[in-house]
C-alpha cells in the first residue's frame, strides 16, 4: 500500500472522527500560536551564477536575507533532479525509500500514489499545524492537508499529457486534482486567473533551427509570463489564505539554465547561434526571482521563519553521458542541452539554503557540505515541536540557531 492511500485514511480520521480531544488540546497550544514558516523553493539555484549578481547589487532581496540570516550549500542526492530531490526534502528519506526516483518511475510519470514515506505536510497536518502549498514538484494528484495544496511540476493536462516538463493551465488539468480542497479551484480561477502550472517545455532542435533568436525571445517571454502568474498566486495565497506552514516553489530558472547557461566556446555543446543570442538569459532568471522573493518578503515579519532552498545547482556539461541522457530533454529528446545537474556525483552540483527567523543567526555562513537536503524536514518539524520519525535520515540544523537549539527547544513545551 502506498503512503498516499494510508494518509487519506489517517487525515480524514484525524479531521473528522477524532477532532474533539485533539482540538481542545490544540486550542491551548494555539493560544501560544504556532511558528509561522514559509519555505520558498527554487529548482536548481546555481551559486556560481547568483553570487556575482549579489555582488553587483542585482539581487537586493536575497542579499538582505543573507545579511539577516544563515546561508550555505545544501548537499544533495546522487544524480539529482527535481522530483527525486524534492521528495527527499519533504520526507528526509532516500529516493529508493520514498519511491520517487525520477521524473518517470517504471514507465509512469512520478505521482503522489507512488509515495512510500510520509511527507512533512501530512505530519504537520496531523499535529494541528495549518499547511498551504503551491507549485511544489511531485505533488500531483494533490493530497488532503490541514489547509490547501496546489500541485506543481509533473501535473498532467492538455498538451502536457504525461506531465513531464510542460505547463498545463489550471483549467486544463487531466488525470487527477490539482487543487485541494476542490472548492478552492473556482476561487483561484476568479481571483488569480487560469495560471500555468510548472513551467514551459524547452524547444526542440527543429523548432530552433533557423529561427534561434525569435524562438529564444518567445520562450523567455512565456517563462516570464508564467513567473508573473506564480508570483500573483503566491501573493494571493499568502494574503488571503495564511497558514502556519507554507511551501511554494519556482521552477523556470533551472529549465532556462539547461539550454541557455552562459557558456564559452570551449564548453561542450556550445552553439553560437543559440548561446550568443541572450547570454544574460540565465542570470536574468535570478534577477527576476529576486523580485518574486521581494513579493514573498512582504508577508514575512520578525516572527516568521523564511527558508529559501534549492534542490541542486546546475553546471555546464563535462561529457555527453550518452548512456544516461539528460531527463530535461523534450519529448523528442532534441533540446540542445548545454548544462545539467544529474551528475552521478551530487556533490558536483550542491543545492543552496538560506534562512531567517526568530533565533536564527545573522550573517552566518554554513561552510562545506555539512547541511543536506535530508536536514530540511527534521529542522521544520523541530520548529513545531513535532518529534522526528525514525525513518528520517536527516538532523536538525542546530548550528543555524543562536544558543544551539535552546530557542526551538523552548517552543516544544
Ligand atoms: Zn533541471
mmCIF file of C-alpha atoms and ligand atoms in Angstrom:
data_model
loop_
_atom_site.group_PDB
_atom_site.id
_atom_site.type_symbol
_atom_site.label_atom_id
_atom_site.label_comp_id
_atom_site.label_asym_id
_atom_site.label_seq_id
_atom_site.Cartn_x
_atom_site.Cartn_y
_atom_site.Cartn_z
ATOM 1 C CA UNK A 1 0.000 0.000 0.000
ATOM 2 C CA UNK A 2 1.369 3.378 -0.913
ATOM 3 C CA UNK A 3 1.758 6.063 1.713
ATOM 4 C CA UNK A 4 -0.891 8.138 -0.061
ATOM 5 C CA UNK A 5 -3.640 5.573 0.460
ATOM 6 C CA UNK A 6 -2.709 5.312 4.119
ATOM 7 C CA UNK A 7 -2.595 9.056 4.506
ATOM 8 C CA UNK A 8 -6.056 9.523 3.050
ATOM 9 C CA UNK A 9 -7.434 7.352 5.838
ATOM 10 C CA UNK A 10 -5.287 8.971 8.519
ATOM 11 C CA UNK A 11 -6.040 12.551 7.566
ATOM 12 C CA UNK A 12 -9.761 12.014 7.326
ATOM 13 C CA UNK A 13 -9.796 10.133 10.631
ATOM 14 C CA UNK A 14 -7.882 12.930 12.314
ATOM 15 C CA UNK A 15 -10.086 15.654 10.942
ATOM 16 C CA UNK A 16 -13.461 14.014 11.058
ATOM 17 C CA UNK A 17 -13.589 11.382 13.764
ATOM 18 C CA UNK A 18 -11.176 12.433 16.482
ATOM 19 C CA UNK A 19 -11.435 16.152 16.477
ATOM 20 C CA UNK A 20 -12.787 16.875 19.927
ATOM 21 C CA UNK A 21 -9.990 15.872 22.270
ATOM 22 C CA UNK A 22 -7.341 16.900 19.801
ATOM 23 C CA UNK A 23 -8.929 20.217 19.016
ATOM 24 C CA UNK A 24 -9.279 21.009 22.719
ATOM 25 C CA UNK A 25 -5.595 20.293 23.265
ATOM 26 C CA UNK A 26 -4.726 22.261 20.186
ATOM 27 C CA UNK A 27 -6.736 25.183 21.345
ATOM 28 C CA UNK A 28 -4.429 25.557 24.324
ATOM 29 C CA UNK A 29 -1.398 25.205 22.096
ATOM 30 C CA UNK A 30 -2.850 27.536 19.510
ATOM 31 C CA UNK A 31 -3.193 30.291 22.110
ATOM 32 C CA UNK A 32 0.598 30.282 22.295
ATOM 33 C CA UNK A 33 0.480 30.469 18.483
ATOM 34 C CA UNK A 34 2.435 28.141 16.281
ATOM 35 C CA UNK A 35 5.579 29.247 14.484
ATOM 36 C CA UNK A 36 4.963 30.653 11.038
ATOM 37 C CA UNK A 37 7.274 29.099 8.450
ATOM 38 C CA UNK A 38 7.475 29.917 4.755
ATOM 39 C CA UNK A 39 9.618 27.716 2.518
ATOM 40 C CA UNK A 40 10.391 29.193 -0.894
ATOM 41 C CA UNK A 41 11.929 26.536 -3.115
ATOM 42 C CA UNK A 42 13.845 27.210 -6.299
ATOM 43 C CA UNK A 43 14.506 24.444 -8.743
ATOM 44 C CA UNK A 44 18.246 24.360 -9.383
ATOM 45 C CA UNK A 45 19.640 27.600 -7.974
ATOM 46 C CA UNK A 46 23.297 27.811 -9.003
ATOM 47 C CA UNK A 47 25.504 29.657 -6.519
ATOM 48 C CA UNK A 48 28.155 30.302 -9.210
ATOM 49 C CA UNK A 49 25.579 32.383 -11.066
ATOM 50 C CA UNK A 50 23.891 34.149 -8.158
ATOM 51 C CA UNK A 51 26.932 35.176 -6.125
ATOM 52 C CA UNK A 52 28.238 37.615 -8.787
ATOM 53 C CA UNK A 53 24.707 39.021 -9.142
ATOM 54 C CA UNK A 54 24.573 39.623 -5.403
ATOM 55 C CA UNK A 55 27.975 41.356 -5.509
ATOM 56 C CA UNK A 56 26.719 43.608 -8.298
ATOM 57 C CA UNK A 57 23.610 44.528 -6.306
ATOM 58 C CA UNK A 58 21.229 42.825 -8.724
ATOM 59 C CA UNK A 59 19.618 40.577 -6.113
ATOM 60 C CA UNK A 60 18.949 43.018 -3.260
ATOM 61 C CA UNK A 61 16.267 40.894 -1.591
ATOM 62 C CA UNK A 62 18.390 37.748 -1.422
ATOM 63 C CA UNK A 63 21.340 39.895 -0.253
ATOM 64 C CA UNK A 64 19.214 41.192 2.637
ATOM 65 C CA UNK A 65 18.236 37.625 3.580
ATOM 66 C CA UNK A 66 21.922 36.637 3.639
ATOM 67 C CA UNK A 67 22.750 39.631 5.859
ATOM 68 C CA UNK A 68 19.947 38.821 8.270
ATOM 69 C CA UNK A 69 20.322 35.050 8.331
ATOM 70 C CA UNK A 70 22.231 31.875 7.691
ATOM 71 C CA UNK A 71 23.219 30.596 4.275
ATOM 72 C CA UNK A 72 25.271 27.917 2.595
ATOM 73 C CA UNK A 73 25.410 24.950 0.282
ATOM 74 C CA UNK A 74 22.972 22.086 0.660
ATOM 75 C CA UNK A 75 24.366 18.665 -0.060
ATOM 76 C CA UNK A 76 22.061 16.865 -2.477
ATOM 77 C CA UNK A 77 21.474 13.255 -3.563
ATOM 78 C CA UNK A 78 23.241 11.379 -6.347
ATOM 79 C CA UNK A 79 22.017 12.178 -9.894
ATOM 80 C CA UNK A 80 19.759 14.920 -8.568
ATOM 81 C CA UNK A 81 16.653 16.067 -10.375
ATOM 82 C CA UNK A 82 13.636 17.917 -9.182
ATOM 83 C CA UNK A 83 11.077 15.228 -8.201
ATOM 84 C CA UNK A 84 13.807 12.985 -6.813
ATOM 85 C CA UNK A 85 15.283 15.669 -4.548
ATOM 86 C CA UNK A 86 12.101 17.473 -3.532
ATOM 87 C CA UNK A 87 10.655 14.181 -2.359
ATOM 88 C CA UNK A 88 13.811 13.659 -0.294
ATOM 89 C CA UNK A 89 13.444 17.208 1.052
ATOM 90 C CA UNK A 90 9.925 16.607 2.291
ATOM 91 C CA UNK A 91 10.390 13.033 3.572
ATOM 92 C CA UNK A 92 14.063 13.048 4.674
ATOM 93 C CA UNK A 93 14.422 9.577 3.156
ATOM 94 C CA UNK A 94 16.449 8.477 0.159
ATOM 95 C CA UNK A 95 14.919 8.068 -3.316
ATOM 96 C CA UNK A 96 14.809 4.262 -3.151
ATOM 97 C CA UNK A 97 12.928 4.524 0.128
ATOM 98 C CA UNK A 98 10.382 7.199 -0.821
ATOM 99 C CA UNK A 99 9.827 5.776 -4.292
ATOM 100 C CA UNK A 100 10.074 8.929 -6.423
ATOM 101 C CA UNK A 101 13.404 8.091 -8.030
ATOM 102 C CA UNK A 102 12.984 10.424 -11.027
ATOM 103 C CA UNK A 103 10.553 12.046 -13.446
ATOM 104 C CA UNK A 104 9.343 8.663 -14.630
ATOM 105 C CA UNK A 105 9.294 5.577 -12.416
ATOM 106 C CA UNK A 106 8.682 2.178 -14.005
ATOM 107 C CA UNK A 107 7.397 3.839 -17.173
ATOM 108 C CA UNK A 108 4.882 6.026 -15.287
ATOM 109 C CA UNK A 109 5.203 9.735 -14.562
ATOM 110 C CA UNK A 110 6.057 10.135 -10.879
ATOM 111 C CA UNK A 111 2.969 10.947 -8.811
ATOM 112 C CA UNK A 112 1.801 11.022 -5.223
ATOM 113 C CA UNK A 113 0.372 7.494 -5.430
ATOM 114 C CA UNK A 114 3.982 6.290 -5.545
ATOM 115 C CA UNK A 115 4.963 7.988 -2.299
ATOM 116 C CA UNK A 116 6.080 5.308 0.164
ATOM 117 C CA UNK A 117 7.177 7.587 3.017
ATOM 118 C CA UNK A 118 5.184 10.189 4.892
ATOM 119 C CA UNK A 119 5.839 13.795 3.797
ATOM 120 C CA UNK A 120 6.076 16.635 6.331
ATOM 121 C CA UNK A 121 2.812 18.242 5.213
ATOM 122 C CA UNK A 122 0.990 15.155 6.412
ATOM 123 C CA UNK A 123 2.873 15.054 9.742
ATOM 124 C CA UNK A 124 2.254 18.762 10.314
ATOM 125 C CA UNK A 125 -1.434 18.444 9.377
ATOM 126 C CA UNK A 126 -1.866 15.651 11.903
ATOM 127 C CA UNK A 127 -0.238 17.851 14.555
ATOM 128 C CA UNK A 128 -2.755 20.632 14.033
ATOM 129 C CA UNK A 129 -0.434 22.850 12.004
ATOM 130 C CA UNK A 130 -2.176 24.580 9.107
ATOM 131 C CA UNK A 131 -0.471 23.843 5.787
ATOM 132 C CA UNK A 132 -0.504 25.699 2.463
ATOM 133 C CA UNK A 133 1.377 24.525 -0.616
ATOM 134 C CA UNK A 134 1.669 25.702 -4.204
ATOM 135 C CA UNK A 135 3.697 24.513 -7.170
ATOM 136 C CA UNK A 136 5.753 22.010 -5.165
ATOM 137 C CA UNK A 137 7.161 19.361 -7.561
ATOM 138 C CA UNK A 138 5.762 15.819 -7.465
ATOM 139 C CA UNK A 139 2.581 16.724 -5.555
ATOM 140 C CA UNK A 140 0.113 15.669 -8.268
ATOM 141 C CA UNK A 141 -2.557 14.472 -7.736
ATOM 142 C CA UNK A 142 -2.883 16.669 -4.652
ATOM 143 C CA UNK A 143 -3.289 15.125 -1.208
ATOM 144 C CA UNK A 144 -5.584 16.253 1.605
ATOM 145 C CA UNK A 145 -3.916 18.552 4.139
ATOM 146 C CA UNK A 146 -4.985 20.757 7.017
ATOM 147 C CA UNK A 147 -5.224 23.706 4.643
ATOM 148 C CA UNK A 148 -4.711 23.759 0.878
ATOM 149 C CA UNK A 149 -2.468 22.233 -1.786
ATOM 150 C CA UNK A 150 -1.981 23.273 -5.419
ATOM 151 C CA UNK A 151 0.190 20.878 -7.407
ATOM 152 C CA UNK A 152 3.387 21.689 -9.316
ATOM 153 C CA UNK A 153 5.821 20.013 -11.705
ATOM 154 C CA UNK A 154 4.516 16.689 -13.118
ATOM 155 C CA UNK A 155 0.894 17.875 -13.209
ATOM 156 C CA UNK A 156 -0.796 16.387 -16.275
ATOM 157 C CA UNK A 157 -3.131 18.220 -18.628
ATOM 158 C CA UNK A 158 -3.981 19.253 -22.172
ATOM 159 C CA UNK A 159 -0.864 19.387 -24.386
ATOM 160 C CA UNK A 160 1.017 18.007 -21.406
ATOM 161 C CA UNK A 161 -0.477 14.543 -21.250
ATOM 162 C CA UNK A 162 2.395 12.855 -19.413
ATOM 163 C CA UNK A 163 3.067 15.884 -17.212
ATOM 164 C CA UNK A 164 6.818 15.819 -17.850
ATOM 165 C CA UNK A 165 8.371 19.277 -18.041
ATOM 166 C CA UNK A 166 5.444 21.101 -19.556
ATOM 167 C CA UNK A 167 2.858 23.572 -18.341
ATOM 168 C CA UNK A 168 -0.862 22.808 -18.358
ATOM 169 C CA UNK A 169 -3.263 25.590 -17.437
ATOM 170 C CA UNK A 170 -5.216 25.085 -14.224
ATOM 171 C CA UNK A 171 -8.481 24.658 -16.166
ATOM 172 C CA UNK A 172 -6.865 22.060 -18.447
ATOM 173 C CA UNK A 173 -5.547 19.652 -15.835
ATOM 174 C CA UNK A 174 -6.388 15.996 -16.501
ATOM 175 C CA UNK A 175 -5.949 12.691 -14.685
ATOM 176 C CA UNK A 176 -6.327 13.964 -11.125
ATOM 177 C CA UNK A 177 -6.954 17.018 -8.980
ATOM 178 C CA UNK A 178 -4.516 19.926 -8.970
ATOM 179 C CA UNK A 179 -6.239 21.750 -6.112
ATOM 180 C CA UNK A 180 -7.234 20.652 -2.603
ATOM 181 C CA UNK A 181 -9.857 21.393 -1.458
ATOM 182 C CA UNK A 182 -11.684 21.256 -4.765
ATOM 183 C CA UNK A 183 -13.814 24.217 -3.756
ATOM 184 C CA UNK A 184 -10.724 26.429 -3.942
ATOM 185 C CA UNK A 185 -10.321 25.973 -7.712
ATOM 186 C CA UNK A 186 -13.131 28.331 -8.820
ATOM 187 C CA UNK A 187 -11.883 30.903 -6.309
ATOM 188 C CA UNK A 188 -8.389 30.746 -7.799
ATOM 189 C CA UNK A 189 -9.664 30.945 -11.369
ATOM 190 C CA UNK A 190 -11.663 34.025 -10.416
ATOM 191 C CA UNK A 191 -9.052 35.870 -8.375
ATOM 192 C CA UNK A 192 -5.718 34.725 -9.792
ATOM 193 C CA UNK A 193 -6.739 33.635 -13.299
ATOM 194 C CA UNK A 194 -6.181 30.485 -15.326
ATOM 195 C CA UNK A 195 -2.491 30.216 -14.489
ATOM 196 C CA UNK A 196 0.041 27.772 -15.901
ATOM 197 C CA UNK A 197 1.254 25.093 -13.510
ATOM 198 C CA UNK A 198 5.023 24.460 -13.505
ATOM 199 C CA UNK A 199 6.995 25.870 -16.462
ATOM 200 C CA UNK A 200 7.223 25.911 -20.232
ATOM 201 C CA UNK A 201 8.641 22.943 -22.151
ATOM 202 C CA UNK A 202 12.010 23.641 -23.771
ATOM 203 C CA UNK A 203 12.054 23.968 -27.578
ATOM 204 C CA UNK A 204 13.342 21.163 -29.771
ATOM 205 C CA UNK A 205 16.305 21.452 -32.146
ATOM 206 C CA UNK A 206 13.845 21.507 -35.070
ATOM 207 C CA UNK A 207 11.905 24.443 -33.546
ATOM 208 C CA UNK A 208 15.132 26.367 -33.116
ATOM 209 C CA UNK A 209 16.869 25.729 -36.431
ATOM 210 C CA UNK A 210 16.967 28.919 -38.492
ATOM 211 C CA UNK A 211 14.782 30.833 -36.013
ATOM 212 C CA UNK A 212 17.043 30.781 -32.972
ATOM 213 C CA UNK A 213 16.685 34.405 -31.865
ATOM 214 C CA UNK A 214 12.918 34.517 -32.302
ATOM 215 C CA UNK A 215 12.328 31.172 -30.555
ATOM 216 C CA UNK A 216 14.598 32.138 -27.655
ATOM 217 C CA UNK A 217 12.871 35.501 -27.137
ATOM 218 C CA UNK A 218 9.429 33.941 -27.416
ATOM 219 C CA UNK A 219 10.305 31.206 -24.936
ATOM 220 C CA UNK A 220 11.790 33.648 -22.433
ATOM 221 C CA UNK A 221 8.693 35.841 -22.688
ATOM 222 C CA UNK A 222 6.456 32.844 -21.890
ATOM 223 C CA UNK A 223 8.673 31.939 -18.932
ATOM 224 C CA UNK A 224 8.300 35.469 -17.586
ATOM 225 C CA UNK A 225 4.517 35.290 -18.024
ATOM 226 C CA UNK A 226 4.478 32.064 -16.013
ATOM 227 C CA UNK A 227 6.661 33.610 -13.316
ATOM 228 C CA UNK A 228 4.345 36.601 -13.027
ATOM 229 C CA UNK A 229 1.344 34.270 -12.708
ATOM 230 C CA UNK A 230 3.114 32.278 -9.996
ATOM 231 C CA UNK A 231 4.025 35.474 -8.150
ATOM 232 C CA UNK A 232 0.400 36.575 -8.262
ATOM 233 C CA UNK A 233 -0.679 33.159 -6.977
ATOM 234 C CA UNK A 234 1.832 33.190 -4.086
ATOM 235 C CA UNK A 235 0.884 36.763 -3.152
ATOM 236 C CA UNK A 236 -2.820 35.899 -3.226
ATOM 237 C CA UNK A 237 -2.386 32.777 -1.104
ATOM 238 C CA UNK A 238 -0.145 34.421 1.487
ATOM 239 C CA UNK A 239 -2.530 37.371 1.810
ATOM 240 C CA UNK A 240 -5.865 35.546 1.692
ATOM 241 C CA UNK A 241 -5.088 32.052 2.992
ATOM 242 C CA UNK A 242 -2.345 32.483 5.575
ATOM 243 C CA UNK A 243 -1.181 29.170 7.066
ATOM 244 C CA UNK A 244 1.319 28.249 9.789
ATOM 245 C CA UNK A 245 3.429 26.365 7.261
ATOM 246 C CA UNK A 246 3.590 27.499 3.634
ATOM 247 C CA UNK A 247 5.640 25.771 0.924
ATOM 248 C CA UNK A 248 5.888 27.419 -2.510
ATOM 249 C CA UNK A 249 8.279 26.640 -5.382
ATOM 250 C CA UNK A 250 9.637 28.323 -8.520
ATOM 251 C CA UNK A 251 10.709 26.112 -11.411
ATOM 252 C CA UNK A 252 11.562 28.151 -14.528
ATOM 253 C CA UNK A 253 15.083 29.158 -13.529
ATOM 254 C CA UNK A 254 16.564 25.685 -13.828
ATOM 255 C CA UNK A 255 14.965 24.995 -17.176
ATOM 256 C CA UNK A 256 16.491 28.152 -18.624
ATOM 257 C CA UNK A 257 19.917 27.084 -17.425
ATOM 258 C CA UNK A 258 19.753 23.759 -19.250
ATOM 259 C CA UNK A 259 19.951 25.308 -22.697
ATOM 260 C CA UNK A 260 20.842 28.981 -22.144
ATOM 261 C CA UNK A 261 23.590 28.727 -19.486
ATOM 262 C CA UNK A 262 26.158 31.457 -20.281
ATOM 263 C CA UNK A 263 28.992 29.274 -21.525
ATOM 264 C CA UNK A 264 32.080 29.872 -23.634
ATOM 265 C CA UNK A 265 33.215 28.262 -26.912
ATOM 266 C CA UNK A 266 35.289 25.554 -25.243
ATOM 267 C CA UNK A 267 32.308 24.159 -23.357
ATOM 268 C CA UNK A 268 30.620 21.016 -24.617
ATOM 269 C CA UNK A 269 27.589 21.692 -26.784
ATOM 270 C CA UNK A 270 28.400 25.367 -27.452
ATOM 271 C CA UNK A 271 26.474 26.666 -30.446
ATOM 272 C CA UNK A 272 26.950 30.388 -31.205
ATOM 273 C CA UNK A 273 23.576 30.578 -32.975
ATOM 274 C CA UNK A 274 21.886 29.789 -29.672
ATOM 275 C CA UNK A 275 24.397 30.563 -26.952
ATOM 276 C CA UNK A 276 25.357 34.032 -28.202
ATOM 277 C CA UNK A 277 21.792 35.280 -28.524
ATOM 278 C CA UNK A 278 20.906 36.020 -24.917
ATOM 279 C CA UNK A 279 23.902 35.441 -22.675
ATOM 280 C CA UNK A 280 22.020 37.232 -19.925
ATOM 281 C CA UNK A 281 19.075 34.809 -20.147
ATOM 282 C CA UNK A 282 20.028 32.555 -17.247
ATOM 283 C CA UNK A 283 21.384 35.216 -14.833
ATOM 284 C CA UNK A 284 18.300 37.307 -15.619
ATOM 285 C CA UNK A 285 16.141 34.478 -14.297
ATOM 286 C CA UNK A 286 17.613 35.037 -10.831
ATOM 287 C CA UNK A 287 17.221 38.803 -11.057
ATOM 288 C CA UNK A 288 13.552 38.061 -11.808
ATOM 289 C CA UNK A 289 13.441 35.503 -8.988
ATOM 290 C CA UNK A 290 14.685 38.196 -6.620
ATOM 291 C CA UNK A 291 11.539 40.191 -7.406
ATOM 292 C CA UNK A 292 9.405 37.138 -6.572
ATOM 293 C CA UNK A 293 11.292 36.956 -3.294
ATOM 294 C CA UNK A 294 10.504 40.653 -2.741
ATOM 295 C CA UNK A 295 6.799 39.827 -3.003
ATOM 296 C CA UNK A 296 7.133 36.937 -0.555
ATOM 297 C CA UNK A 297 9.126 39.110 1.871
ATOM 298 C CA UNK A 298 6.150 41.467 2.162
ATOM 299 C CA UNK A 299 4.486 38.603 4.050
ATOM 300 C CA UNK A 300 7.464 37.923 6.327
ATOM 301 C CA UNK A 301 7.551 39.697 9.684
ATOM 302 C CA UNK A 302 10.028 39.412 12.558
ATOM 303 C CA UNK A 303 8.225 36.324 13.864
ATOM 304 C CA UNK A 304 8.237 34.437 10.569
ATOM 305 C CA UNK A 305 10.816 31.865 9.559
ATOM 306 C CA UNK A 306 11.723 32.028 5.882
ATOM 307 C CA UNK A 307 13.719 29.236 4.276
ATOM 308 C CA UNK A 308 14.843 29.668 0.681
ATOM 309 C CA UNK A 309 16.301 26.500 -0.720
ATOM 310 C CA UNK A 310 17.175 24.770 -3.919
ATOM 311 C CA UNK A 311 17.370 21.073 -4.608
ATOM 312 C CA UNK A 312 20.598 21.199 -6.605
ATOM 313 C CA UNK A 313 22.789 23.525 -8.691
ATOM 314 C CA UNK A 314 23.480 23.257 -12.418
ATOM 315 C CA UNK A 315 26.787 23.174 -14.325
ATOM 316 C CA UNK A 316 27.957 23.021 -17.949
ATOM 317 C CA UNK A 317 28.238 19.506 -19.393
ATOM 318 C CA UNK A 318 31.535 17.755 -18.806
ATOM 319 C CA UNK A 319 30.790 14.781 -21.016
ATOM 320 C CA UNK A 320 27.842 13.663 -23.060
ATOM 321 C CA UNK A 321 26.997 10.695 -20.872
ATOM 322 C CA UNK A 322 25.140 9.126 -23.761
ATOM 323 C CA UNK A 323 24.170 6.095 -21.734
ATOM 324 C CA UNK A 324 22.426 8.354 -19.270
ATOM 325 C CA UNK A 325 20.663 11.023 -21.339
ATOM 326 C CA UNK A 326 19.513 14.081 -19.516
ATOM 327 C CA UNK A 327 15.977 13.888 -18.246
ATOM 328 C CA UNK A 328 15.245 17.510 -19.117
ATOM 329 C CA UNK A 329 15.308 16.972 -22.862
ATOM 330 C CA UNK A 330 11.968 17.414 -24.534
ATOM 331 C CA UNK A 331 9.886 14.534 -25.783
ATOM 332 C CA UNK A 332 11.881 14.203 -28.984
ATOM 333 C CA UNK A 333 14.992 14.422 -26.815
ATOM 334 C CA UNK A 334 16.461 17.028 -29.140
ATOM 335 C CA UNK A 335 16.660 20.134 -26.960
ATOM 336 C CA UNK A 336 20.255 21.335 -27.258
ATOM 337 C CA UNK A 337 21.115 20.950 -23.589
ATOM 338 C CA UNK A 338 24.421 22.540 -22.532
ATOM 339 C CA UNK A 339 24.198 22.270 -18.750
ATOM 340 C CA UNK A 340 22.771 19.692 -16.380
ATOM 341 C CA UNK A 341 22.638 18.544 -12.798
ATOM 342 C CA UNK A 342 22.018 14.818 -12.764
ATOM 343 C CA UNK A 343 25.718 14.032 -12.454
ATOM 344 C CA UNK A 344 26.357 10.745 -10.680
ATOM 345 C CA UNK A 345 28.229 12.719 -8.001
ATOM 346 C CA UNK A 346 25.668 15.063 -6.455
ATOM 347 C CA UNK A 347 28.485 16.974 -4.736
ATOM 348 C CA UNK A 348 29.274 18.475 -8.162
ATOM 349 C CA UNK A 349 26.001 20.390 -8.033
ATOM 350 C CA UNK A 350 25.025 21.177 -4.436
ATOM 351 C CA UNK A 351 21.782 22.987 -3.715
ATOM 352 C CA UNK A 352 21.598 26.079 -1.555
ATOM 353 C CA UNK A 353 19.992 27.110 1.714
ATOM 354 C CA UNK A 354 19.080 30.496 3.205
ATOM 355 C CA UNK A 355 17.231 31.002 6.478
ATOM 356 C CA UNK A 356 15.977 33.936 8.535
ATOM 357 C CA UNK A 357 13.710 33.973 11.543
ATOM 358 C CA UNK A 358 13.461 34.242 15.318
ATOM 359 C CA UNK A 359 16.627 32.880 16.920
ATOM 360 C CA UNK A 360 18.410 32.208 13.622
ATOM 361 C CA UNK A 361 21.970 33.523 13.482
ATOM 362 C CA UNK A 362 22.614 36.601 11.378
ATOM 363 C CA UNK A 363 25.267 36.822 8.679
ATOM 364 C CA UNK A 364 26.135 33.178 9.337
ATOM 365 C CA UNK A 365 27.721 31.002 6.685
ATOM 366 C CA UNK A 366 27.383 27.228 6.676
ATOM 367 C CA UNK A 367 30.755 26.010 5.388
ATOM 368 C CA UNK A 368 31.320 22.898 3.307
ATOM 369 C CA UNK A 369 28.588 20.346 2.708
ATOM 370 C CA UNK A 370 27.569 19.753 6.318
ATOM 371 C CA UNK A 371 23.925 20.664 5.689
ATOM 372 C CA UNK A 372 21.959 18.399 3.384
ATOM 373 C CA UNK A 373 18.574 18.096 1.728
ATOM 374 C CA UNK A 374 17.792 15.411 4.316
ATOM 375 C CA UNK A 375 18.016 18.022 7.106
ATOM 376 C CA UNK A 376 15.254 20.347 5.926
ATOM 377 C CA UNK A 377 12.260 18.291 7.082
ATOM 378 C CA UNK A 378 13.674 17.485 10.563
ATOM 379 C CA UNK A 379 14.510 21.192 11.064
ATOM 380 C CA UNK A 380 10.972 22.252 10.154
ATOM 381 C CA UNK A 381 9.393 19.563 12.347
ATOM 382 C CA UNK A 382 11.607 20.703 15.215
ATOM 383 C CA UNK A 383 10.335 24.283 14.923
ATOM 384 C CA UNK A 384 6.828 22.903 15.508
ATOM 385 C CA UNK A 385 7.920 20.581 18.293
ATOM 386 C CA UNK A 386 6.977 17.508 16.261
ATOM 387 C CA UNK A 387 9.161 14.523 17.073
ATOM 388 C CA UNK A 388 11.387 13.384 14.207
ATOM 389 C CA UNK A 389 10.148 9.989 12.999
ATOM 390 C CA UNK A 390 12.631 7.122 12.916
ATOM 391 C CA UNK A 391 12.720 6.782 9.145
ATOM 392 C CA UNK A 392 14.072 10.299 8.657
ATOM 393 C CA UNK A 393 17.768 10.284 7.785
ATOM 394 C CA UNK A 394 18.497 13.963 8.386
ATOM 395 C CA UNK A 395 19.131 16.016 11.516
ATOM 396 C CA UNK A 396 18.019 19.348 12.901
ATOM 397 C CA UNK A 397 20.347 22.103 11.675
ATOM 398 C CA UNK A 398 21.055 23.293 15.226
ATOM 399 C CA UNK A 399 24.111 25.278 14.114
ATOM 400 C CA UNK A 400 21.959 27.934 12.426
ATOM 401 C CA UNK A 401 20.251 28.865 15.711
ATOM 402 C CA UNK A 402 21.595 31.204 18.370
ATOM 403 C CA UNK A 403 22.345 29.332 21.599
ATOM 404 C CA UNK A 404 22.300 25.975 19.902
ATOM 405 C CA UNK A 405 18.771 24.697 19.917
ATOM 406 C CA UNK A 406 17.522 26.454 23.049
ATOM 407 C CA UNK A 407 15.234 28.717 21.063
ATOM 408 C CA UNK A 408 13.473 25.936 19.219
ATOM 409 C CA UNK A 409 13.563 23.640 22.224
ATOM 410 C CA UNK A 410 11.705 26.285 24.186
ATOM 411 C CA UNK A 411 8.895 26.172 21.668
ATOM 412 C CA UNK A 412 8.461 22.482 22.233
ATOM 413 C CA UNK A 413 6.786 22.992 25.601
HETATM 414 ZN ZN1 LIG B 1 16.822 20.669 -14.427
#
